[in-house]
mmCIF file of C-alpha atoms in Angstrom:
data_model
loop_
_atom_site.group_PDB
_atom_site.id
_atom_site.type_symbol
_atom_site.label_atom_id
_atom_site.label_comp_id
_atom_site.label_asym_id
_atom_site.label_seq_id
_atom_site.Cartn_x
_atom_site.Cartn_y
_atom_site.Cartn_z
ATOM 1 C CA MET A 1 126.599 102.754 108.822
ATOM 2 C CA GLY A 2 123.485 104.594 107.716
ATOM 3 C CA PHE A 3 121.561 107.428 109.328
ATOM 4 C CA PHE A 4 119.003 105.191 111.050
ATOM 5 C CA THR A 5 121.495 102.487 112.016
ATOM 6 C CA LYS A 6 123.504 105.110 113.895
ATOM 7 C CA ARG A 7 120.406 105.821 115.954
ATOM 8 C CA PHE A 8 119.806 102.288 117.173
ATOM 9 C CA GLU A 9 118.776 102.167 120.826
ATOM 10 C CA HIS A 10 119.746 99.735 123.571
ATOM 11 C CA THR A 11 117.730 98.601 126.542
ATOM 12 C CA ALA A 12 117.896 100.293 129.918
ATOM 13 C CA ALA A 13 117.075 98.820 133.306
ATOM 14 C CA GLN A 14 113.832 100.800 133.565
ATOM 15 C CA ASP A 15 112.491 99.730 130.153
ATOM 16 C CA LYS A 16 109.058 98.176 129.895
ATOM 17 C CA PHE A 17 107.842 95.859 127.152
ATOM 18 C CA TYR A 18 104.546 95.825 125.286
ATOM 19 C CA ASP A 19 102.769 93.794 122.652
ATOM 20 C CA TYR A 20 100.828 95.318 119.760
ATOM 21 C CA CYS A 21 97.822 95.962 122.020
ATOM 22 C CA LEU A 22 100.123 97.927 124.326
ATOM 23 C CA TRP A 23 99.670 95.275 126.989
ATOM 24 C CA GLU A 24 102.799 94.875 129.069
ATOM 25 C CA TYR A 25 104.677 91.571 129.168
ATOM 26 C CA LYS A 26 107.696 90.185 130.974
ATOM 27 C CA PRO A 27 110.725 89.928 128.650
ATOM 28 C CA ALA A 28 111.661 86.424 127.540
ATOM 29 C CA THR A 29 115.348 86.739 128.517
ATOM 30 C CA PRO A 30 117.533 89.174 130.506
ATOM 31 C CA ILE A 31 117.482 92.578 128.836
ATOM 32 C CA SER A 32 120.965 93.944 129.531
ATOM 33 C CA GLY A 33 122.720 95.129 126.378
ATOM 34 C CA LYS A 34 119.850 94.172 124.069
ATOM 35 C CA PHE A 35 118.194 96.050 121.207
ATOM 36 C CA ARG A 36 115.015 97.993 121.752
ATOM 37 C CA SER A 37 112.018 97.137 119.613
ATOM 38 C CA VAL A 38 112.296 100.458 117.776
ATOM 39 C CA ASN A 39 115.447 99.179 116.053
ATOM 40 C CA LEU A 40 113.282 96.923 113.898
ATOM 41 C CA LEU A 41 111.450 100.010 112.703
ATOM 42 C CA LEU A 42 114.669 101.937 112.127
ATOM 43 C CA ASP A 43 116.091 98.994 110.192
ATOM 44 C CA SER A 44 113.041 99.008 107.924
ATOM 45 C CA PHE A 45 113.609 102.728 107.313
ATOM 46 C CA GLU A 46 117.243 102.018 106.470
ATOM 47 C CA TYR A 47 116.250 99.341 103.974
ATOM 48 C CA ALA A 48 113.574 101.527 102.370
ATOM 49 C CA GLY A 49 115.962 104.442 101.967
ATOM 50 C CA VAL A 50 113.669 107.060 103.487
ATOM 51 C CA ASP A 51 115.126 110.379 104.574
ATOM 52 C CA GLU A 52 115.908 111.931 107.941
ATOM 53 C CA ARG A 53 112.462 113.491 108.294
ATOM 54 C CA TRP A 54 111.140 110.068 109.284
ATOM 55 C CA TYR A 55 113.256 110.164 112.435
ATOM 56 C CA ALA A 56 112.011 113.658 113.190
ATOM 57 C CA PHE A 57 108.478 112.298 112.766
ATOM 58 C CA LEU A 58 109.124 109.629 115.408
ATOM 59 C CA SER A 59 110.699 112.206 117.691
ATOM 60 C CA ALA A 60 107.657 114.483 117.417
ATOM 61 C CA ILE A 61 105.387 111.625 118.481
ATOM 62 C CA ARG A 62 107.633 110.720 121.403
ATOM 63 C CA LYS A 63 107.820 114.352 122.496
ATOM 64 C CA SER A 64 104.027 114.530 122.520
ATOM 65 C CA ILE A 65 103.057 111.281 124.272
ATOM 66 C CA GLY A 66 106.313 109.820 125.589
ATOM 67 C CA HIS A 67 108.486 106.782 124.914
ATOM 68 C CA PHE A 68 107.041 103.260 124.699
ATOM 69 C CA ARG A 69 103.536 104.631 124.025
ATOM 70 C CA THR A 70 103.315 103.996 120.267
ATOM 71 C CA VAL A 71 102.957 100.717 118.407
ATOM 72 C CA PHE A 72 104.329 100.457 114.879
ATOM 73 C CA GLY A 73 103.419 98.038 112.125
ATOM 74 C CA VAL A 74 105.755 97.228 109.236
ATOM 75 C CA LYS A 75 103.635 95.874 106.373
ATOM 76 C CA TYR A 76 104.866 94.024 103.267
ATOM 77 C CA PHE A 77 102.632 94.112 100.206
ATOM 78 C CA GLN A 78 103.542 93.448 96.565
ATOM 79 C CA ASN A 79 107.264 93.656 97.376
ATOM 80 C CA ARG A 80 106.920 97.060 99.024
ATOM 81 C CA LEU A 81 107.054 98.222 102.627
ATOM 82 C CA PHE A 82 104.293 100.216 104.282
ATOM 83 C CA TRP A 83 103.985 101.567 107.816
ATOM 84 C CA GLU A 84 101.152 102.120 110.253
ATOM 85 C CA PHE A 85 101.356 103.695 113.717
ATOM 86 C CA TYR A 86 98.897 102.823 116.484
ATOM 87 C CA PHE A 87 98.005 104.898 119.550
ATOM 88 C CA TYR A 88 96.247 103.456 122.590
ATOM 89 C CA ASP A 89 94.511 104.962 125.585
ATOM 90 C CA TYR A 90 92.199 102.533 127.310
ATOM 91 C CA ARG A 91 90.799 105.211 129.614
ATOM 92 C CA LYS A 92 88.542 106.443 126.759
ATOM 93 C CA LYS A 93 87.462 109.439 128.837
ATOM 94 C CA ASN A 94 89.969 112.114 129.828
ATOM 95 C CA ARG A 95 92.426 110.331 127.565
ATOM 96 C CA GLN A 96 95.931 111.704 127.185
ATOM 97 C CA ARG A 97 96.827 110.023 123.882
ATOM 98 C CA SER A 98 94.001 111.322 121.732
ATOM 99 C CA MET A 99 93.597 111.846 118.000
ATOM 100 C CA SER A 100 93.572 115.592 118.579
ATOM 101 C CA ARG A 101 96.886 115.466 120.416
ATOM 102 C CA ILE A 102 98.638 113.477 117.691
ATOM 103 C CA ILE A 103 97.175 115.686 114.958
ATOM 104 C CA GLU A 104 98.597 118.705 116.770
ATOM 105 C CA ALA A 105 101.982 117.002 117.251
ATOM 106 C CA LEU A 106 102.261 116.323 113.525
ATOM 107 C CA ARG A 107 101.287 119.782 112.266
ATOM 108 C CA LEU A 108 104.938 120.501 111.470
ATOM 109 C CA PHE A 109 104.752 117.727 108.882
ATOM 110 C CA THR A 110 101.242 117.726 107.469
ATOM 111 C CA SER A 111 97.702 119.020 107.792
ATOM 112 C CA CYS A 112 94.681 116.954 108.838
ATOM 113 C CA PRO A 113 91.151 117.674 107.584
ATOM 114 C CA VAL A 114 89.658 114.968 109.824
ATOM 115 C CA GLN A 115 87.763 116.445 112.771
ATOM 116 C CA PRO A 116 87.746 113.789 115.519
ATOM 117 C CA ASP A 117 84.922 113.634 118.030
ATOM 118 C CA GLU A 118 86.709 113.080 121.326
ATOM 119 C CA HIS A 119 83.437 112.174 123.053
ATOM 120 C CA ILE A 120 83.355 108.859 121.175
ATOM 121 C CA PRO A 121 84.711 106.107 123.486
ATOM 122 C CA TYR A 122 87.454 104.800 121.206
ATOM 123 C CA PHE A 123 90.399 103.065 122.851
ATOM 124 C CA MET A 124 92.825 103.187 119.947
ATOM 125 C CA PHE A 125 93.430 104.796 116.575
ATOM 126 C CA SER A 126 95.997 104.388 113.839
ATOM 127 C CA ILE A 127 97.419 106.284 110.890
ATOM 128 C CA ASP A 128 99.050 105.111 107.679
ATOM 129 C CA VAL A 129 102.477 106.662 107.263
ATOM 130 C CA ASP A 130 104.332 107.183 104.004
ATOM 131 C CA ASP A 131 106.861 109.548 102.485
ATOM 132 C CA ARG A 132 104.200 111.822 101.011
ATOM 133 C CA LEU A 133 102.641 112.305 104.450
ATOM 134 C CA ILE A 134 105.903 113.058 106.220
ATOM 135 C CA SER A 135 107.057 115.420 103.462
ATOM 136 C CA GLY A 136 103.737 117.287 103.547
ATOM 137 C CA GLN A 137 102.777 116.292 100.011
ATOM 138 C CA ARG A 138 99.538 114.791 101.292
ATOM 139 C CA ALA A 139 97.315 115.463 104.249
ATOM 140 C CA LEU A 140 96.538 113.047 107.040
ATOM 141 C CA ASP A 141 93.193 112.435 105.372
ATOM 142 C CA GLU A 142 92.199 109.180 107.086
ATOM 143 C CA ILE A 143 92.331 107.921 110.657
ATOM 144 C CA HIS A 144 91.388 104.384 111.687
ATOM 145 C CA MET A 145 89.390 104.373 114.935
ATOM 146 C CA TYR A 146 88.984 101.262 117.101
ATOM 147 C CA MET A 147 86.209 100.629 119.599
ATOM 148 C CA GLU A 148 85.083 97.792 121.822
ATOM 149 C CA HIS A 149 82.379 95.406 120.608
ATOM 150 C CA PRO A 150 80.076 94.791 123.610
ATOM 151 C CA GLY A 151 77.846 91.748 123.468
ATOM 152 C CA SER A 152 80.236 89.597 121.484
ATOM 153 C CA ARG A 153 80.876 86.071 122.728
ATOM 154 C CA TYR A 154 84.607 86.736 122.514
ATOM 155 C CA ALA A 155 86.782 89.723 123.300
ATOM 156 C CA SER A 156 86.457 91.786 120.164
ATOM 157 C CA GLY A 157 86.754 95.198 118.574
ATOM 158 C CA ILE A 158 85.488 97.210 115.626
ATOM 159 C CA CYS A 159 87.489 99.483 113.329
ATOM 160 C CA TYR A 160 86.075 102.504 111.512
ATOM 161 C CA SER A 161 87.639 104.709 108.869
ATOM 162 C CA LEU A 162 87.355 108.427 109.593
ATOM 163 C CA THR A 163 87.731 110.951 106.786
ATOM 164 C CA GLU A 164 86.637 114.546 106.339
ATOM 165 C CA GLU A 165 83.503 113.393 104.528
ATOM 166 C CA LYS A 166 82.334 110.285 106.369
ATOM 167 C CA THR A 167 82.775 107.448 108.843
ATOM 168 C CA THR A 168 82.916 103.943 107.352
ATOM 169 C CA LEU A 169 82.893 100.527 109.005
ATOM 170 C CA GLU A 170 86.126 98.675 108.176
ATOM 171 C CA ASN A 171 87.001 95.586 110.232
ATOM 172 C CA PHE A 172 85.943 93.273 113.055
ATOM 173 C CA TYR A 173 88.568 91.717 115.355
ATOM 174 C CA PHE A 174 88.209 88.713 117.676
ATOM 175 C CA PHE A 175 90.724 87.753 120.382
ATOM 176 C CA PHE A 176 91.337 84.178 121.522
ATOM 177 C CA ASN A 177 93.547 82.567 124.131
ATOM 178 C CA ALA A 178 95.693 80.273 122.000
ATOM 179 C CA ALA A 179 96.072 77.705 124.787
ATOM 180 C CA THR A 180 92.414 77.332 125.774
ATOM 181 C CA GLN A 181 90.283 78.523 122.850
ATOM 182 C CA MET A 182 91.775 76.816 119.798
ATOM 183 C CA LYS A 183 88.468 75.130 118.916
ATOM 184 C CA ASP A 184 86.855 78.553 118.853
ATOM 185 C CA VAL A 185 89.652 79.866 116.626
ATOM 186 C CA VAL A 186 89.062 77.042 114.145
ATOM 187 C CA GLN A 187 85.325 77.676 114.162
ATOM 188 C CA LYS A 188 85.783 81.410 113.631
ATOM 189 C CA LEU A 189 88.268 81.038 110.796
ATOM 190 C CA SER A 190 86.105 78.437 109.069
ATOM 191 C CA CYS A 191 82.986 80.613 109.152
ATOM 192 C CA SER A 192 83.850 83.178 106.493
ATOM 193 C CA ALA A 193 82.903 84.211 102.986
ATOM 194 C CA TYR A 194 86.628 84.353 102.184
ATOM 195 C CA PHE A 195 87.566 80.833 103.237
ATOM 196 C CA ASP A 196 86.472 77.356 102.134
ATOM 197 C CA PRO A 197 87.591 74.614 104.569
ATOM 198 C CA GLU A 198 86.699 71.983 101.959
ATOM 199 C CA LYS A 199 89.309 73.343 99.558
ATOM 200 C CA VAL A 200 92.041 74.728 101.804
ATOM 201 C CA ASP A 201 93.685 73.042 104.784
ATOM 202 C CA LEU A 202 93.316 75.246 107.840
ATOM 203 C CA LYS A 203 96.983 74.562 108.655
ATOM 204 C CA GLN A 204 97.802 76.974 105.850
ATOM 205 C CA ILE A 205 96.437 79.677 108.148
ATOM 206 C CA LEU A 206 97.061 78.236 111.613
ATOM 207 C CA TRP A 207 100.719 77.467 111.041
ATOM 208 C CA PRO A 208 102.019 74.678 113.304
ATOM 209 C CA GLU A 209 105.215 76.705 113.662
ATOM 210 C CA MET A 210 103.262 79.367 115.569
ATOM 211 C CA ARG A 211 102.205 77.004 118.330
ATOM 212 C CA GLY A 212 102.947 78.453 121.719
ATOM 213 C CA CYS A 213 101.893 81.987 120.860
ATOM 214 C CA ARG A 214 99.808 83.557 123.602
ATOM 215 C CA VAL A 215 96.923 85.081 121.653
ATOM 216 C CA ILE A 216 95.422 84.510 118.213
ATOM 217 C CA VAL A 217 93.359 87.289 116.675
ATOM 218 C CA THR A 218 91.107 86.822 113.675
ATOM 219 C CA ALA A 219 89.800 89.722 111.615
ATOM 220 C CA ASN A 220 86.994 90.030 109.109
ATOM 221 C CA LYS A 221 87.759 92.826 106.669
ATOM 222 C CA GLN A 222 85.931 94.203 103.668
ATOM 223 C CA GLU A 223 87.834 92.266 101.008
ATOM 224 C CA ASN A 224 89.668 89.525 102.928
ATOM 225 C CA ASP A 225 90.282 87.953 106.331
ATOM 226 C CA SER A 226 93.331 88.213 108.578
ATOM 227 C CA VAL A 227 95.026 86.250 111.325
ATOM 228 C CA TYR A 228 97.402 87.583 113.977
ATOM 229 C CA PHE A 229 99.784 85.567 116.145
ATOM 230 C CA SER A 230 100.629 87.500 119.296
ATOM 231 C CA ARG A 231 103.694 87.148 121.527
ATOM 232 C CA VAL A 232 105.725 84.740 119.432
ATOM 233 C CA THR A 233 109.424 84.073 120.080
ATOM 234 C CA ILE A 234 112.416 85.346 118.145
ATOM 235 C CA GLU A 235 112.747 81.990 116.365
ATOM 236 C CA GLN A 236 109.106 82.105 115.319
ATOM 237 C CA PHE A 237 109.589 85.679 114.141
ATOM 238 C CA ILE A 238 112.562 84.653 112.008
ATOM 239 C CA PHE A 239 110.477 81.813 110.552
ATOM 240 C CA PHE A 240 107.699 84.287 109.732
ATOM 241 C CA LEU A 241 110.029 86.704 107.933
ATOM 242 C CA LYS A 242 111.429 83.896 105.815
ATOM 243 C CA LYS A 243 108.063 82.338 104.993
ATOM 244 C CA MET A 244 106.597 85.711 104.033
ATOM 245 C CA GLU A 245 109.670 86.411 101.883
ATOM 246 C CA TYR A 246 110.637 89.716 103.444
ATOM 247 C CA PRO A 247 113.634 91.450 101.859
ATOM 248 C CA ARG A 248 116.789 89.451 102.494
ATOM 249 C CA ALA A 249 118.515 92.370 104.209
ATOM 250 C CA MET A 250 115.710 92.718 106.761
ATOM 251 C CA TYR A 251 115.531 88.977 107.380
ATOM 252 C CA SER A 252 119.319 88.801 107.753
ATOM 253 C CA PHE A 253 119.329 91.708 110.207
ATOM 254 C CA VAL A 254 116.984 89.882 112.572
ATOM 255 C CA LYS A 255 118.732 86.536 112.155
ATOM 256 C CA LYS A 256 122.175 88.054 112.696
ATOM 257 C CA ASN A 257 121.015 89.914 115.803
ATOM 258 C CA ARG A 258 118.786 87.216 117.288
ATOM 259 C CA ASN A 259 120.801 87.290 120.539
ATOM 260 C CA ARG A 260 120.116 91.018 120.846
ATOM 261 C CA LEU A 261 116.427 90.557 120.061
ATOM 262 C CA ASP A 262 115.554 87.353 121.927
ATOM 263 C CA HIS A 263 114.194 89.180 124.979
ATOM 264 C CA LEU A 264 111.294 90.555 122.943
ATOM 265 C CA LEU A 265 108.040 88.849 122.075
ATOM 266 C CA TYR A 266 106.660 89.538 118.622
ATOM 267 C CA ASP A 267 103.306 90.011 116.946
ATOM 268 C CA VAL A 268 102.871 89.015 113.305
ATOM 269 C CA SER A 269 99.966 88.864 110.880
ATOM 270 C CA PHE A 270 98.854 88.231 107.344
ATOM 271 C CA ASP A 271 95.783 89.014 105.246
ATOM 272 C CA TYR A 272 94.427 86.238 103.054
ATOM 273 C CA THR A 273 91.613 85.043 100.859
ATOM 274 C CA VAL A 274 90.893 81.954 98.758
ATOM 275 C CA GLN A 275 91.114 82.195 94.972
ATOM 276 C CA ASP A 276 90.353 79.246 92.681
ATOM 277 C CA GLY A 277 90.627 76.852 95.592
ATOM 278 C CA HIS A 278 94.029 78.133 96.736
ATOM 279 C CA LEU A 279 94.973 80.278 99.706
ATOM 280 C CA GLU A 280 96.301 83.652 98.593
ATOM 281 C CA ILE A 281 98.273 85.689 101.123
ATOM 282 C CA ILE A 282 97.738 89.322 100.243
ATOM 283 C CA LYS A 283 100.019 91.131 102.667
ATOM 284 C CA SER A 284 101.796 90.539 105.956
ATOM 285 C CA GLY A 285 103.046 92.592 108.848
ATOM 286 C CA TYR A 286 104.969 92.632 112.100
ATOM 287 C CA TYR A 287 104.672 94.957 115.064
ATOM 288 C CA GLY A 288 106.726 96.590 117.768
ATOM 289 C CA PHE A 289 106.741 99.692 119.951
ATOM 290 C CA PHE A 290 108.674 102.898 120.500
#
């Protein structure tokens, strides 16, 4: 049993459950004796072979803002794993989970040349996490800041990249109720410079196997588009891991422990574009909380 496996956590009666927007949901099954969502993150660390400092990194975040306040993303790109951590505070003013607070919490690991303006009404920010960051070999030189998008026909948000030198527009996100707004989803996905509905069947993006998810999010990014399926079941999550060809050990972990993970709802995504008339999936990801 490895370092991270030994630190797996089990549910407690007072636990709460959140999707990747940090919106609370009711668990799908009774929670007694089940795995916490963080175990998926710890399992990815175990597979990647990262060192013990990664656990200290998580602990520093929890010490600063508490348990169940951070969303993690495990990304798979060109047969490699990547991680991104997301921090929400919908109050915007007098926020407790600010960029400045996380920067301060992580000073034991790395420096940060980014100077956030806490007067800007962002509701969320994220950081890319890798071994060089946690070991102090690189600075936290970029923060992704998310803001609301007033005036849009749909619930939506905007992402900006913050660095020491500049602020750059990155992505637009649009949120749809999967049960009542599917026509709008189809229209939004079809209206893109990165997709040709005459050449690619939309079912290659809107997988039939993801029916029943609660929310579908579409994103327009600088070099591709993305789709997110929110609050899918454990069986849909297992299907996603297999279809996206995640490492066998990670897929097997979830499949083997489905009865310990079936109380959770999952959020999954992939980035895509169309090349030479064929859909190309660039990277994928799944999300949880700790």
